[in-house]
PDB file of C-alpha atoms in Angstrom:
ATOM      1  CA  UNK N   1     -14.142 -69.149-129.313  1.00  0.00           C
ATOM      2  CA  UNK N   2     -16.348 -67.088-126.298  1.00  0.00           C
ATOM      3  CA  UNK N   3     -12.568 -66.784-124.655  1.00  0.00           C
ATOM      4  CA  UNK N   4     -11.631 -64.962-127.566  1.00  0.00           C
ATOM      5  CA  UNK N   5     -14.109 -62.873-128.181  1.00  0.00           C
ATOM      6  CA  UNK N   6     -13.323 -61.604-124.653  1.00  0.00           C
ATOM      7  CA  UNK N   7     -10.202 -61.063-125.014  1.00  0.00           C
ATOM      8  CA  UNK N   8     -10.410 -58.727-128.123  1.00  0.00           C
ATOM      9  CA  UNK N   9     -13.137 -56.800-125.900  1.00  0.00           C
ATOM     10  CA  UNK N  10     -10.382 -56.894-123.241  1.00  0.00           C
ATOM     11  CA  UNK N  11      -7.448 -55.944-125.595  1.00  0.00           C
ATOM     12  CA  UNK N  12      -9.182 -53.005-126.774  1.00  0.00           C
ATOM     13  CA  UNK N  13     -10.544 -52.083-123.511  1.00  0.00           C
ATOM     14  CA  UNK N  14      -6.701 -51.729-122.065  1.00  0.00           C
ATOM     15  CA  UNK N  15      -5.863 -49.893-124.967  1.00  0.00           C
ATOM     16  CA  UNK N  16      -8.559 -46.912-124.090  1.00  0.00           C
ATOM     17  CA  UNK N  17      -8.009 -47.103-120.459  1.00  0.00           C
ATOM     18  CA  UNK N  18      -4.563 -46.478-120.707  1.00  0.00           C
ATOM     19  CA  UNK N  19      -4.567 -43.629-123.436  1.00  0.00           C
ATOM     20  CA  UNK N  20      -7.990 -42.302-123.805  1.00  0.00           C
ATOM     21  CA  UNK N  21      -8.113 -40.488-126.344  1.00  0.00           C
ATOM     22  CA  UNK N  22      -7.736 -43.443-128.837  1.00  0.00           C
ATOM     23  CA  UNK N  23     -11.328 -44.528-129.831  1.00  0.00           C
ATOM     24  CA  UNK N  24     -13.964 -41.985-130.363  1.00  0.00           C
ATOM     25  CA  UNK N  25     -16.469 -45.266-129.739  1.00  0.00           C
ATOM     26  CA  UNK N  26     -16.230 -48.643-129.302  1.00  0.00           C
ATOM     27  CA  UNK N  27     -19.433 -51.328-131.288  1.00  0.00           C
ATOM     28  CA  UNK N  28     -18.883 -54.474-130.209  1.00  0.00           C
ATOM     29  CA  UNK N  29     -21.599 -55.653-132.794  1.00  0.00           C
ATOM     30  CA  UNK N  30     -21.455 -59.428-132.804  1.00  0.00           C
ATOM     31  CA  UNK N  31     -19.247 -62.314-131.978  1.00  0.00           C
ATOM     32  CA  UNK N  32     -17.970 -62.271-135.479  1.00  0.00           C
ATOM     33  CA  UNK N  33     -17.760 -58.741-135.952  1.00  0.00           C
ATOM     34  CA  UNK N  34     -16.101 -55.058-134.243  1.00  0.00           C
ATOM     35  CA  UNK N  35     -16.425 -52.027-135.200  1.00  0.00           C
ATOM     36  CA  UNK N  36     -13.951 -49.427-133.797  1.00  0.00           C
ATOM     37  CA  UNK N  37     -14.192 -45.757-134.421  1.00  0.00           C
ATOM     38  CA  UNK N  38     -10.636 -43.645-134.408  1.00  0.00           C
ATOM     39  CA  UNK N  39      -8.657 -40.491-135.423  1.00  0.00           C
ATOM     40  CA  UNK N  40      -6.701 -40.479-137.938  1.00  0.00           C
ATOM     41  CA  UNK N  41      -3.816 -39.960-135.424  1.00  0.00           C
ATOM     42  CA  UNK N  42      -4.178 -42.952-133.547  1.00  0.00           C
ATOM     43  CA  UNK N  43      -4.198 -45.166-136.630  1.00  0.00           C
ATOM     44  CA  UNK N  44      -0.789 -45.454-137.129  1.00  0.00           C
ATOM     45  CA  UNK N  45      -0.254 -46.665-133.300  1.00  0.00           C
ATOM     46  CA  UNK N  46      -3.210 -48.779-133.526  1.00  0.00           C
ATOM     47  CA  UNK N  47      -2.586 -50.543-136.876  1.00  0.00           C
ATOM     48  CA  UNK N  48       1.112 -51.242-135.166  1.00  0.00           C
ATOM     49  CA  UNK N  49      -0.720 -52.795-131.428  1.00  0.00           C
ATOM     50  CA  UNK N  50      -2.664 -55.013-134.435  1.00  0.00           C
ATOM     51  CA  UNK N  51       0.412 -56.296-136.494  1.00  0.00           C
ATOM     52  CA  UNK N  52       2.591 -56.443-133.314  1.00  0.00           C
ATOM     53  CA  UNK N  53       0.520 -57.603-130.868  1.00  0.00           C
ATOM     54  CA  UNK N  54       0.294 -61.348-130.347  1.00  0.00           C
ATOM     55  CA  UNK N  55      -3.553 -60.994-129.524  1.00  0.00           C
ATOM     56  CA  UNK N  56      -3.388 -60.521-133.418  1.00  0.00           C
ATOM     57  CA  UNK N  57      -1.435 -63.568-134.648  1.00  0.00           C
ATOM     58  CA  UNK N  58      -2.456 -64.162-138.225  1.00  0.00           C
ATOM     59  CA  UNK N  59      -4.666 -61.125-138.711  1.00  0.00           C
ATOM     60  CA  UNK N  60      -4.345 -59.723-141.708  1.00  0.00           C
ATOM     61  CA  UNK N  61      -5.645 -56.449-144.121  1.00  0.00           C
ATOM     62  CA  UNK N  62      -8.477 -57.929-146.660  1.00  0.00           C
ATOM     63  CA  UNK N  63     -10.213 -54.257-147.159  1.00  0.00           C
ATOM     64  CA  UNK N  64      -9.717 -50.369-147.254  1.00  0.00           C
ATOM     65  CA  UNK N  65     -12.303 -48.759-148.690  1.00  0.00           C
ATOM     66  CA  UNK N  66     -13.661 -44.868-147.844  1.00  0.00           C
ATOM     67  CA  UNK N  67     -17.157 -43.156-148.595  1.00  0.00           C
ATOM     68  CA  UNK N  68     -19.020 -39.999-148.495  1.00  0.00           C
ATOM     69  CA  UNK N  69     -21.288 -38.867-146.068  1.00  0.00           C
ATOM     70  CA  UNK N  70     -23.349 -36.089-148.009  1.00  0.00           C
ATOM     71  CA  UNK N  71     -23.642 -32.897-145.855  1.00  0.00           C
ATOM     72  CA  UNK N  72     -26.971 -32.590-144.498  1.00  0.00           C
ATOM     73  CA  UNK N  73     -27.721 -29.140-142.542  1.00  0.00           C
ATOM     74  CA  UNK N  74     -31.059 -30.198-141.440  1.00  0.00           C
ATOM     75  CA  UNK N  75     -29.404 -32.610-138.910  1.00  0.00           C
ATOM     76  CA  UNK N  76     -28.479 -31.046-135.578  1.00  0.00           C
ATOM     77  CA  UNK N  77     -25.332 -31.590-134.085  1.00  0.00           C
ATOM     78  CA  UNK N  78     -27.109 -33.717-131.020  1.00  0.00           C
ATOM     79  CA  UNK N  79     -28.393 -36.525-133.494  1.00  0.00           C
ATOM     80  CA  UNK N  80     -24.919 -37.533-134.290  1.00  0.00           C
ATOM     81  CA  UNK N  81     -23.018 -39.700-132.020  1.00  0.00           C
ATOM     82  CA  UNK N  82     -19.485 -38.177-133.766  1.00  0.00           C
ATOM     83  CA  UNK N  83     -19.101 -35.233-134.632  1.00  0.00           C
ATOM     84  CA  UNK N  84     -17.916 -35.519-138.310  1.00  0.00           C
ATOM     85  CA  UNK N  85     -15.883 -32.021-139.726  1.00  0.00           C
ATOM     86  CA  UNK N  86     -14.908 -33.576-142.985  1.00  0.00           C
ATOM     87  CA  UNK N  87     -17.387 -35.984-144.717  1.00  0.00           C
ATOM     88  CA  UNK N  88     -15.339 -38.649-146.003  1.00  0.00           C
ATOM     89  CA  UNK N  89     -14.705 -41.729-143.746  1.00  0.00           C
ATOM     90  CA  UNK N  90     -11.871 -44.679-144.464  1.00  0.00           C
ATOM     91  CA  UNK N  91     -12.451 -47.966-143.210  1.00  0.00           C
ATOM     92  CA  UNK N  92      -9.794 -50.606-142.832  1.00  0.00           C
ATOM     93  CA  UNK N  93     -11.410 -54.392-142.459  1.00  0.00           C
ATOM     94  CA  UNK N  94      -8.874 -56.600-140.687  1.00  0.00           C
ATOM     95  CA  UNK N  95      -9.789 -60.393-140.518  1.00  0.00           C
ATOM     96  CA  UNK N  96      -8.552 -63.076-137.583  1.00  0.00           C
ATOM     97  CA  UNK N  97      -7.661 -65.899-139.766  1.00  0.00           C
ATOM     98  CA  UNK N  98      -7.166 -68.099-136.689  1.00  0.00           C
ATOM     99  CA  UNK N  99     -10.243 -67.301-134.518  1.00  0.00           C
ATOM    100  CA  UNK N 100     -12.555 -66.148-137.977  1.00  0.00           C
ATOM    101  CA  UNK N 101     -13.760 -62.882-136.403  1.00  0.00           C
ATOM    102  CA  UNK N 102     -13.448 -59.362-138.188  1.00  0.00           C
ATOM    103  CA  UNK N 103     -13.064 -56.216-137.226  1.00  0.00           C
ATOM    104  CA  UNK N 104     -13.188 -52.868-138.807  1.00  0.00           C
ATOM    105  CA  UNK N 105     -11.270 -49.562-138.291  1.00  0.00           C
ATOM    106  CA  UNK N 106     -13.877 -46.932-139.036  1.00  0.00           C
ATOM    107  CA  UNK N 107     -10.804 -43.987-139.619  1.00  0.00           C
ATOM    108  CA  UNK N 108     -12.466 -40.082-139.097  1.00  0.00           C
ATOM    109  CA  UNK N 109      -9.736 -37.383-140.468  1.00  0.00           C
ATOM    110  CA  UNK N 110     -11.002 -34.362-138.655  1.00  0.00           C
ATOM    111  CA  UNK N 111      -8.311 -32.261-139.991  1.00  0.00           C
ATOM    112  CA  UNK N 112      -7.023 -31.093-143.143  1.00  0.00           C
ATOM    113  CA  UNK N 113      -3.895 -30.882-143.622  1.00  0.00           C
ATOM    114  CA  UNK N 114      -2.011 -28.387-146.194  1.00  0.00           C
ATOM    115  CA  UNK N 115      -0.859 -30.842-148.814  1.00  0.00           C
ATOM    116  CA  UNK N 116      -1.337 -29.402-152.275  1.00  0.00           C
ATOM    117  CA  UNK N 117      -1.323 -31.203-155.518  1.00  0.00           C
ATOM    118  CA  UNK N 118      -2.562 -28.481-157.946  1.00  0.00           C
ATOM    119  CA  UNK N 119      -4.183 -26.638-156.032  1.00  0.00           C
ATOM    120  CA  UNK N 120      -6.037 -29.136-154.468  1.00  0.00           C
ATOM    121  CA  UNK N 121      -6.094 -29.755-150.586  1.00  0.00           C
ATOM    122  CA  UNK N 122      -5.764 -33.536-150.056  1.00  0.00           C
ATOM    123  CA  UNK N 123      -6.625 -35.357-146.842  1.00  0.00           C
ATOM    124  CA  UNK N 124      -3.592 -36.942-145.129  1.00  0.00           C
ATOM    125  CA  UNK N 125      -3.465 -40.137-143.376  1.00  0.00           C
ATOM    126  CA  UNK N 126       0.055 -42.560-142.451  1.00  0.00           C
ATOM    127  CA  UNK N 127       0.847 -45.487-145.169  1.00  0.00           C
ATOM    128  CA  UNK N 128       0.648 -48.943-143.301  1.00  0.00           C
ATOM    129  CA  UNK N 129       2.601 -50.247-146.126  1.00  0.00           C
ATOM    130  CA  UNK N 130       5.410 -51.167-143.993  1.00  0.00           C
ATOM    131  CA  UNK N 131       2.903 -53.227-141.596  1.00  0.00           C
ATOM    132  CA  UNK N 132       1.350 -55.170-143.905  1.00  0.00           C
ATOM    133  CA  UNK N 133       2.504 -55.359-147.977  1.00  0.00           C
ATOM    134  CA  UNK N 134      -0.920 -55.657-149.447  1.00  0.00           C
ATOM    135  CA  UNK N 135      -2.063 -52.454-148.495  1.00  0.00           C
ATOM    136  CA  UNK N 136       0.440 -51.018-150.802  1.00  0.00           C
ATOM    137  CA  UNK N 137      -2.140 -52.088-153.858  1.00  0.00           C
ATOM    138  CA  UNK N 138      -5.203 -51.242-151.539  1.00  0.00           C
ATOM    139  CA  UNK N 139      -3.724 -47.264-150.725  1.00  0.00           C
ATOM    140  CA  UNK N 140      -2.892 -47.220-154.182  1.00  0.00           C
ATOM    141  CA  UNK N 141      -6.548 -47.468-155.020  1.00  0.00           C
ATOM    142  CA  UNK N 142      -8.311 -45.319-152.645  1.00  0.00           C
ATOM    143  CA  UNK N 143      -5.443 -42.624-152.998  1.00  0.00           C
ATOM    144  CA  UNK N 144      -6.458 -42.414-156.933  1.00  0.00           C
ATOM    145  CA  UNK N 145     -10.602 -42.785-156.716  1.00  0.00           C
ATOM    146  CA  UNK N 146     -11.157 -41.259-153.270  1.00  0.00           C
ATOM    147  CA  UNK N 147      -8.307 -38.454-153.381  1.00  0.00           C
ATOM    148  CA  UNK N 148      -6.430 -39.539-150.028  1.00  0.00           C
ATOM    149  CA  UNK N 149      -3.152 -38.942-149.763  1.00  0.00           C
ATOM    150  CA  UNK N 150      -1.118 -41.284-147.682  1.00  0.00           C
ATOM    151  CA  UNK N 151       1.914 -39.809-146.319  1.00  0.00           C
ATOM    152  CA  UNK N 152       5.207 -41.991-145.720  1.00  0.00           C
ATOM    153  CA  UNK N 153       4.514 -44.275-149.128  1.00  0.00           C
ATOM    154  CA  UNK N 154       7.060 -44.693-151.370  1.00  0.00           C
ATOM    155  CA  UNK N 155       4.947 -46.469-154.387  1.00  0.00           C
ATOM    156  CA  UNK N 156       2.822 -43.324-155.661  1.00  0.00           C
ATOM    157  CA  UNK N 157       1.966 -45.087-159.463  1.00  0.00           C
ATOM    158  CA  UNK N 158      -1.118 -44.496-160.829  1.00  0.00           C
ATOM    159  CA  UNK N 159      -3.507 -47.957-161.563  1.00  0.00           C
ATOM    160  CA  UNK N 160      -6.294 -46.461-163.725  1.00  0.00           C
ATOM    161  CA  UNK N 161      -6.098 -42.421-163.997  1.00  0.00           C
ATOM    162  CA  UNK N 162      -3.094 -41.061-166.454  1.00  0.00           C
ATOM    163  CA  UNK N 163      -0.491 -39.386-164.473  1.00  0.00           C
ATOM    164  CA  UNK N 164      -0.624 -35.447-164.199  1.00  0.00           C
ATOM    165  CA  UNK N 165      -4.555 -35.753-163.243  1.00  0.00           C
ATOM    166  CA  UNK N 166      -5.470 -35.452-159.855  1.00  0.00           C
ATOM    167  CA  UNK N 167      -9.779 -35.644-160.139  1.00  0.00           C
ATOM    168  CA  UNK N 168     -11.168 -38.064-157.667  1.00  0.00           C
ATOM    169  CA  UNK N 169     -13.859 -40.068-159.743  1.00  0.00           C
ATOM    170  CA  UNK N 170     -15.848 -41.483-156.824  1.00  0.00           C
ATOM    171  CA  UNK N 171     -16.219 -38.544-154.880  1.00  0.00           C
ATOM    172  CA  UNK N 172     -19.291 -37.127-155.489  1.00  0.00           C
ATOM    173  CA  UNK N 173     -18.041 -33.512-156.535  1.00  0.00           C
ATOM    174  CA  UNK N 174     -16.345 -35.098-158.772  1.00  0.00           C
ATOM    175  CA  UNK N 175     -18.302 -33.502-162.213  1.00  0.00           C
ATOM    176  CA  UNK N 176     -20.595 -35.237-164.518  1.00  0.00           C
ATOM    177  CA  UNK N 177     -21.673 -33.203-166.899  1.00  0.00           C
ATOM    178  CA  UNK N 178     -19.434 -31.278-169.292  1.00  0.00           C
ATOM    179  CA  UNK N 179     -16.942 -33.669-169.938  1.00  0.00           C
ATOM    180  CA  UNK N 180     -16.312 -35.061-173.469  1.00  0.00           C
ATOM    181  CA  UNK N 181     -15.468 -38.422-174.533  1.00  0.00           C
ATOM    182  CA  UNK N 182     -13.021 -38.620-177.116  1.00  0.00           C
ATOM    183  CA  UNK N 183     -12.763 -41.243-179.515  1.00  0.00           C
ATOM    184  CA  UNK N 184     -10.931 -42.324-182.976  1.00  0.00           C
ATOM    185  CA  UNK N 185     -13.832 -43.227-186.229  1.00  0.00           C
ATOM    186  CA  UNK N 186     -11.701 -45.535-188.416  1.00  0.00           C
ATOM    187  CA  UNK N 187     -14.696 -45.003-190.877  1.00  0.00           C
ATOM    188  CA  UNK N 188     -14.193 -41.591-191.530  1.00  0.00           C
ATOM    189  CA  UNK N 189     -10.328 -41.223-190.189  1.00  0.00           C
ATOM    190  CA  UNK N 190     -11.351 -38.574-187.432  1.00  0.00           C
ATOM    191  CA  UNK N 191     -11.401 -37.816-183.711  1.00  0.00           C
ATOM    192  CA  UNK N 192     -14.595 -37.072-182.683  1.00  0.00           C
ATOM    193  CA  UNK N 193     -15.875 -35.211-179.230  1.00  0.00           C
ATOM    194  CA  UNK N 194     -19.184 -36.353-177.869  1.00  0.00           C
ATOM    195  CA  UNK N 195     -20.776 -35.126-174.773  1.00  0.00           C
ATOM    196  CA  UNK N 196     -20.636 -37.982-172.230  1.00  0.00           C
ATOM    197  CA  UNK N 197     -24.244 -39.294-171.439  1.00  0.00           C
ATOM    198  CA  UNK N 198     -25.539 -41.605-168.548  1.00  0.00           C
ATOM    199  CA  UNK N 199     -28.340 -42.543-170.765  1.00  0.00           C
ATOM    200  CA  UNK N 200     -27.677 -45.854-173.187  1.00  0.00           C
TER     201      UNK N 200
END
């Protein structure tokens, strides 16, 4: 199991000494877990070294999830190990079933490019759909909630939001207040409009 461990510090190791500009940083945190920080455009040659690789046999995608850094402009740049320009971060978790160790793709997209769905600028990042087939579902879901848009996939259906709307619900501009929650009163044979409230 030590061998192992080595030779994923190894594997990842050649990688950046033979292009360098692959990782931003490397956390080799524990023996069970690694945390690797990238661009998004190494991800796509990465994620194929993973599938491909034989380093990797029986790894597979269990995760991909993204959050939001809020924007702080009290921190200076030197506190921060990266330099983050856009303040959402997607995280692929990829899990040795073989050797039980995890490790996580922490993806940065440092550019924006011009993709626009109503007037919206989307972040782009490569589908990996082809690589593995459950991160067709798992895309699918941070496309809609986040408001990433994967470039390359063919399956662009909707799982919660109706089609035609392109709000990101978990993004933290997404709004709050001012939105109306429609509903039909059998009682008195009406649609009613209520503000939406957190409270209960």
């Amino acid at each position: 199991m030590k061998q192992m461990n080595l030779n994923y510090k190894l594997f990842f190791k050649y990688i950046l000494f033979h292009t360098n500009q692959v990782f931003l940083k490397y956390l080799y945190r524990s023996d069970k877990n690694t945390n690797i920080y990238i661009t998004e455009n190494n991800f796509y040659y990465l994620t194929l070294h993973i599938k491909l690789s034989s380093l990797f046999y029986s790894t597979q995608l269990t995760e991909i999830f993204s959050y939001e850094i809020p924007f702080n402009k009290n921190i200076n740049k030197n506190d921060q190990n990266i330099s983050l320009i856009n303040n959402s971060i997607l995280v692929y978790n990829f899990h040795s079933i073989l050797f039980q160790q995890r490790f996580f793709l922490f993806v940065i997209s440092n550019t924006k490019q011009n993709i626009k769905k109503n007037n919206i600028n989307w972040n782009s990042l490569n589908s990996i759909t082809e690589l593995f087939l459950n991160a067709n579902w798992l895309e699918r879901e941070v496309s809609e909630l986040h408001g990433i848009f994967f470039s390359n996939k063919k399956d662009l259906r909707n799982l919660m939001l109706t089609y035609g709307d392109t709000s990101a619900p978990m993004r933290k501009s997404f709004p709050s207040i001012g939105i109306k929650e429609v509903f039909y009163d059998s009682t008195t044979d009406l649609l009613i409009q209520n503000p939406v409230s957190i409270q209960f």
